[in-house]
Amino acid sequence: MSALLARLVASRLFWPIVMLLVLFTINLIAFPGFFAVTLREGHLFGSLIDILRNGAPTLIIAVGMTLVIATRGIDLSVGAVAAISGAVACSIILGSPEPANPATVAVAVTVALIISLVLGMWNGFLVAVLGIQPIIATLILMTAGRGVAMLITEGQIITVNSPPFKALGSGFWFGIPIAVIIAAVVFGIAALVTRRTALGMFIESVGINPEASRQAGVRARGLLFVVYTFSALCAAIAGLILTANTAAADANNTGLFIELDAILAVVIGGTSLAGGRYSLVGTLVGALVIQTLVTTVYTVGIPPIATMVFKAAVVTIVCLLQSPTTTEALSGFRRRLALRAGKGVAAS
């Protein structure tokens, strides 16, 4: 039992899960009905459902960010891509004579996704072909992207009246929020493709040693293209959800700072910023921690402007618990427990 406990503590998922449980406990104390989930008009409602729905965009972007970070990269442009995606979709819907037509929404969403794929390929080109550092390459689009979104919306907040489009952010399907279903599909596809094929191993190998991977026959450039394009696609999907939730495209605020939340979710989940091994399950837990923390701030009555401070505090605590020094200390503790257990067996 002691050895099992030591192995659990040594797991990178242990402390994020503990942090999530602590946040759940705080919410339960402040609001006894926190875990209550009700069914009204065929739809699920409750604090947990709100956490899943509101955290869906962050999770979607964090999934793409996980793969980027696993290749020893970073994508700071996801917030800008989300804003561009929402701006393109709303502009097309607003300019259509039938904004409530599902076909119009389908065209708007498709065009937004295609443009985002091009933006992702641009990031991949800068990183893989021109050899620009990922933080600089994506910073270019991060800076220019908001301006592009402003040009698309002509500096205005575009409001649309389209129930099919709004359903992406606030609609339900079989009682489950559509945003949650979309996030689950993105997560499932990423997990299936990277863990059931050799792609995940290639991503890790490029992150650990790009040169050795190239000599082993791994096409690192093509892989980077795929990863950054997928990251932009995830950002576009999240941007559509965020925009649909408010039925308005706000180039200045849509997806603002969401790249930081995504990176925090990845780091909390145990993926190293140095590249290599990654954990999509850890990213899922990290995204839940981030969104639950935001919910806790509102539940407890803390001013919302202090949210970033609490996010920083949680990340600091989790990173300290996952640090090499802490890991080494826990490994030593596990060895001592194993030694005592061996002596106990020998004595008996």
Coordinates of C-alpha atoms in Angstrom, one line a residue, residues 9-324:
V9 CA 2.4 10.8 -5.6
A10 CA 5.3 10.5 -8.1
S11 CA 2.8 10.7 -11.0
R12 CA 2.7 14.0 -12.8
L13 CA -1.1 13.8 -12.7
F14 CA -1.3 13.5 -8.9
W15 CA -0.9 17.1 -7.9
P16 CA -3.1 18.6 -10.7
I17 CA -5.9 16.2 -9.6
V18 CA -5.3 17.1 -6.0
M19 CA -5.6 20.8 -6.9
L20 CA -8.8 20.1 -8.8
L21 CA -10.3 18.3 -5.9
V22 CA -9.3 21.1 -3.5
L23 CA -11.0 23.6 -5.8
F24 CA -14.1 21.4 -5.9
T25 CA -14.1 21.2 -2.1
I26 CA -13.9 25.0 -1.8
N27 CA -16.8 25.4 -4.2
L28 CA -18.8 22.8 -2.3
I29 CA -18.3 24.6 1.0
A30 CA -19.2 28.0 -0.5
F31 CA -22.1 26.6 -2.5
P32 CA -23.6 23.3 -1.1
G33 CA -25.4 22.7 -4.4
F34 CA -22.2 22.8 -6.4
F35 CA -22.4 19.2 -7.6
A36 CA -26.1 19.3 -8.3
V37 CA -27.0 18.6 -12.0
T38 CA -30.6 19.1 -13.1
L39 CA -32.5 18.3 -16.2
R40 CA -34.7 21.2 -17.5
E41 CA -36.5 21.1 -20.8
G42 CA -34.2 18.2 -21.8
H43 CA -31.0 20.1 -21.1
L44 CA -28.5 19.5 -18.3
F45 CA -27.8 22.5 -16.0
G46 CA -25.5 22.9 -13.1
S47 CA -22.1 24.3 -12.0
L48 CA -20.2 21.3 -13.3
I49 CA -21.9 21.7 -16.7
D50 CA -21.0 25.3 -16.7
I51 CA -17.4 24.5 -16.0
L52 CA -17.3 22.0 -18.9
R53 CA -19.1 24.4 -21.3
N54 CA -17.0 27.5 -20.4
G55 CA -13.8 25.5 -20.3
A56 CA -14.4 23.9 -23.7
P57 CA -12.6 26.6 -25.8
T58 CA -9.6 26.5 -23.5
L59 CA -9.4 22.8 -23.7
I60 CA -9.7 22.8 -27.5
I61 CA -6.8 25.3 -27.9
A62 CA -4.8 23.5 -25.2
V63 CA -5.0 20.2 -27.1
G64 CA -3.4 21.9 -30.1
M65 CA -0.9 23.7 -27.9
T66 CA 0.1 20.4 -26.3
L67 CA 1.3 19.0 -29.6
V68 CA 3.1 22.2 -30.4
I69 CA 4.9 22.3 -27.1
A70 CA 5.8 18.6 -27.5
T71 CA 7.8 19.6 -30.6
R72 CA 9.7 22.1 -28.5
G73 CA 7.6 25.0 -29.8
I74 CA 5.0 27.5 -28.7
D75 CA 2.0 29.1 -30.4
L76 CA 1.2 32.6 -29.1
S77 CA -1.1 33.4 -32.1
V78 CA -4.0 31.2 -31.1
G79 CA -6.0 34.0 -29.5
A80 CA -5.6 36.2 -32.6
V81 CA -6.6 33.2 -34.8
A82 CA -9.7 32.7 -32.7
A83 CA -10.6 36.4 -33.2
I84 CA -10.1 36.2 -36.9
S85 CA -12.2 33.1 -37.2
G86 CA -15.1 34.6 -35.3
A87 CA -14.8 37.8 -37.3
V88 CA -14.8 36.0 -40.6
A89 CA -17.8 33.9 -39.7
C90 CA -19.9 36.8 -38.3
S91 CA -19.0 39.0 -41.4
I92 CA -20.3 36.3 -43.8
I93 CA -23.4 35.7 -41.7
L94 CA -24.2 39.4 -41.4
G95 CA -23.7 40.0 -45.1
S96 CA -26.0 37.1 -46.1
P97 CA -29.7 37.8 -46.9
E98 CA -30.6 34.7 -44.8
P99 CA -28.4 34.7 -41.7
A100 CA -30.6 32.1 -39.9
N101 CA -30.2 29.6 -42.8
P102 CA -28.0 26.6 -41.7
A103 CA -26.4 26.6 -45.1
T104 CA -25.2 30.2 -44.5
V105 CA -23.8 29.2 -41.2
A106 CA -22.1 26.2 -42.7
V107 CA -20.4 28.3 -45.4
A108 CA -19.3 30.9 -42.8
V109 CA -17.8 28.2 -40.5
T110 CA -16.1 26.5 -43.4
V111 CA -14.5 29.7 -44.7
A112 CA -13.4 30.6 -41.2
L113 CA -11.7 27.2 -40.8
I114 CA -10.0 27.3 -44.2
I115 CA -8.6 30.8 -43.5
S116 CA -7.3 29.5 -40.1
L117 CA -5.7 26.6 -41.7
V118 CA -3.8 29.0 -44.0
L119 CA -2.7 31.0 -40.9
G120 CA -1.5 27.8 -39.3
M121 CA 0.5 26.8 -42.4
W122 CA 2.0 30.3 -42.3
N123 CA 3.2 29.7 -38.8
G124 CA 4.5 26.3 -39.8
F125 CA 6.4 27.8 -42.8
L126 CA 8.1 30.4 -40.6
V127 CA 9.2 27.7 -38.0
A128 CA 9.9 24.7 -40.2
V129 CA 11.2 26.3 -43.4
L130 CA 12.7 29.6 -42.4
G131 CA 13.9 28.3 -39.1
I132 CA 12.5 31.3 -37.1
Q133 CA 12.1 30.6 -33.3
P134 CA 8.5 29.6 -32.6
I135 CA 8.0 32.3 -30.0
I136 CA 9.0 35.0 -32.6
A137 CA 7.2 33.4 -35.5
T138 CA 3.9 33.1 -33.7
L139 CA 4.3 36.5 -32.0
I140 CA 4.2 38.0 -35.5
L141 CA 0.7 36.6 -36.1
M142 CA -0.3 37.3 -32.5
T143 CA 0.4 41.0 -33.1
A144 CA -0.9 41.3 -36.6
G145 CA -3.9 39.0 -36.1
R146 CA -5.8 41.4 -34.0
G147 CA -5.3 44.1 -36.6
V148 CA -6.6 41.7 -39.3
A149 CA -9.6 40.9 -37.3
M150 CA -10.2 44.7 -36.8
L151 CA -10.0 45.2 -40.6
I152 CA -12.5 42.4 -41.1
T153 CA -15.0 43.9 -38.7
E154 CA -14.1 47.5 -39.7
G155 CA -13.3 48.3 -36.1
Q156 CA -16.9 47.5 -35.0
I157 CA -18.4 44.8 -32.8
I158 CA -20.4 42.7 -35.3
T159 CA -23.7 41.3 -33.8
V160 CA -25.5 38.6 -35.7
N161 CA -29.0 37.1 -35.2
S162 CA -28.5 33.5 -36.3
P163 CA -29.9 30.7 -34.1
P164 CA -27.9 28.0 -35.9
F165 CA -24.7 29.9 -35.3
K166 CA -25.5 30.7 -31.7
A167 CA -26.2 27.0 -31.0
L168 CA -22.4 26.4 -31.4
G169 CA -21.8 28.3 -28.2
S170 CA -24.9 27.9 -26.2
G171 CA -26.9 25.1 -27.8
F172 CA -27.5 21.6 -26.6
W173 CA -27.5 18.2 -28.3
F174 CA -29.2 15.3 -26.4
G175 CA -29.1 17.5 -23.3
I176 CA -25.3 18.1 -23.5
P177 CA -23.9 21.5 -24.4
I178 CA -22.7 21.4 -28.1
A179 CA -19.5 23.2 -27.0
V180 CA -18.6 20.2 -24.7
I181 CA -19.4 17.7 -27.5
I182 CA -17.1 19.6 -29.9
A183 CA -14.3 19.7 -27.3
A184 CA -14.7 16.0 -26.7
V185 CA -14.5 15.2 -30.4
V186 CA -11.4 17.3 -30.8
F187 CA -9.8 15.7 -27.8
G188 CA -10.8 12.2 -28.9
I189 CA -9.4 12.7 -32.4
A190 CA -6.1 14.1 -31.2
A191 CA -5.8 11.3 -28.7
L192 CA -6.7 8.6 -31.2
V193 CA -4.3 9.9 -33.9
T194 CA -1.4 10.5 -31.7
R195 CA -1.6 7.5 -29.4
R196 CA -2.9 4.9 -31.9
T197 CA -0.5 5.7 -34.7
A198 CA 3.2 6.5 -34.9
L199 CA 2.5 10.2 -35.1
G200 CA 2.7 10.7 -31.4
M201 CA 6.1 9.0 -31.2
F202 CA 7.3 11.2 -34.1
I203 CA 6.2 14.3 -32.3
E204 CA 8.0 13.3 -29.1
S205 CA 11.1 12.4 -31.0
V206 CA 11.2 15.8 -32.7
G207 CA 10.8 17.5 -29.4
I208 CA 13.5 15.5 -27.7
N209 CA 16.1 15.7 -30.5
P210 CA 15.2 17.2 -33.9
E211 CA 18.5 16.4 -35.5
A212 CA 18.5 12.8 -34.4
S213 CA 14.9 12.5 -35.6
R214 CA 15.8 13.8 -39.0
Q215 CA 18.7 11.4 -39.3
A216 CA 16.3 8.6 -38.3
G217 CA 14.1 9.4 -41.3
V218 CA 11.4 11.5 -39.5
R219 CA 10.3 14.4 -41.7
A220 CA 10.4 17.1 -39.1
R221 CA 9.4 19.9 -41.4
G222 CA 6.3 18.2 -42.5
L223 CA 5.5 17.3 -38.9
L224 CA 5.9 20.9 -37.8
F225 CA 3.6 22.0 -40.6
V226 CA 0.9 19.6 -39.4
V227 CA 1.3 20.5 -35.8
Y228 CA 1.0 24.3 -36.2
T229 CA -1.8 23.9 -38.7
F230 CA -3.7 21.7 -36.3
S231 CA -3.1 24.3 -33.5
A232 CA -4.6 27.0 -35.7
L233 CA -7.6 24.8 -36.5
C234 CA -8.2 24.2 -32.8
A235 CA -8.0 28.0 -32.2
A236 CA -10.5 28.6 -35.0
I237 CA -12.9 26.1 -33.6
A238 CA -12.6 27.7 -30.1
G239 CA -13.0 31.2 -31.7
L240 CA -16.3 30.1 -33.3
I241 CA -17.6 28.8 -30.0
L242 CA -16.6 32.0 -28.2
T243 CA -18.1 34.2 -30.8
A244 CA -21.3 32.1 -31.1
N245 CA -21.8 32.2 -27.4
T246 CA -22.1 36.0 -27.5
A247 CA -23.5 36.1 -31.0
A248 CA -21.0 38.9 -31.7
A249 CA -17.5 39.3 -33.1
D250 CA -15.3 41.5 -30.9
A251 CA -11.8 41.7 -32.5
N252 CA -10.3 43.2 -29.4
N253 CA -11.6 40.7 -26.8
T254 CA -12.4 37.4 -28.5
G255 CA -9.9 34.9 -27.3
L256 CA -7.9 37.6 -25.4
F257 CA -5.2 35.9 -23.2
I258 CA -6.6 32.5 -24.0
E259 CA -3.2 31.5 -25.3
L260 CA -1.9 32.0 -21.7
D261 CA -4.7 29.8 -20.3
A262 CA -3.9 27.1 -22.8
I263 CA -0.2 27.2 -22.0
L264 CA -1.0 27.1 -18.3
A265 CA -3.3 24.1 -18.8
V266 CA -0.5 22.3 -20.7
V267 CA 2.1 23.1 -18.0
I268 CA -0.3 22.1 -15.1
G269 CA -1.0 18.8 -17.0
G270 CA 2.7 17.9 -16.8
T271 CA 3.9 18.5 -20.3
S272 CA 7.4 19.9 -20.3
L273 CA 8.0 23.2 -22.2
A274 CA 11.4 21.7 -23.2
G275 CA 9.5 19.4 -25.6
G276 CA 9.3 15.6 -25.8
R277 CA 6.8 13.6 -23.8
Y278 CA 3.4 15.0 -23.4
S279 CA 0.1 14.1 -21.8
L280 CA -3.3 15.0 -23.4
V281 CA -5.1 13.6 -20.3
G282 CA -2.9 15.9 -18.2
T283 CA -3.9 18.8 -20.5
L284 CA -7.6 17.9 -19.9
V285 CA -7.1 18.0 -16.1
G286 CA -5.1 21.3 -16.5
A287 CA -8.0 22.9 -18.4
L288 CA -10.5 21.8 -15.8
V289 CA -8.2 23.3 -13.1
I290 CA -8.1 26.6 -14.9
Q291 CA -11.8 26.9 -15.5
T292 CA -12.7 25.6 -12.0
L293 CA -10.4 28.2 -10.5
V294 CA -12.2 30.9 -12.5
T295 CA -15.6 29.5 -11.2
T296 CA -14.2 29.4 -7.7
V297 CA -13.2 33.1 -7.8
Y298 CA -16.8 34.0 -8.7
T299 CA -18.4 31.5 -6.2
V300 CA -16.3 32.7 -3.2
G301 CA -16.9 36.4 -4.1
I302 CA -13.4 37.4 -5.0
P303 CA -13.2 40.3 -7.4
P304 CA -12.8 39.0 -11.0
I305 CA -9.8 41.2 -11.6
A306 CA -7.8 39.0 -9.1
T307 CA -8.4 35.9 -11.3
M308 CA -4.9 36.2 -13.0
V309 CA -3.2 36.4 -9.6
F310 CA -4.9 33.2 -8.4
K311 CA -4.1 31.5 -11.7
A312 CA -0.4 32.4 -11.2
A313 CA -0.6 31.1 -7.6
V314 CA -2.1 27.7 -8.7
V315 CA 0.5 27.3 -11.5
T316 CA 3.3 28.2 -9.2
I317 CA 2.2 25.6 -6.6
V318 CA 1.7 22.8 -9.1
C319 CA 5.0 23.6 -10.9
L320 CA 6.8 23.5 -7.5
L321 CA 5.2 20.2 -6.7
Q322 CA 6.2 18.8 -10.1
S323 CA 9.8 20.3 -10.0
P324 CA 12.8 17.9 -10.4

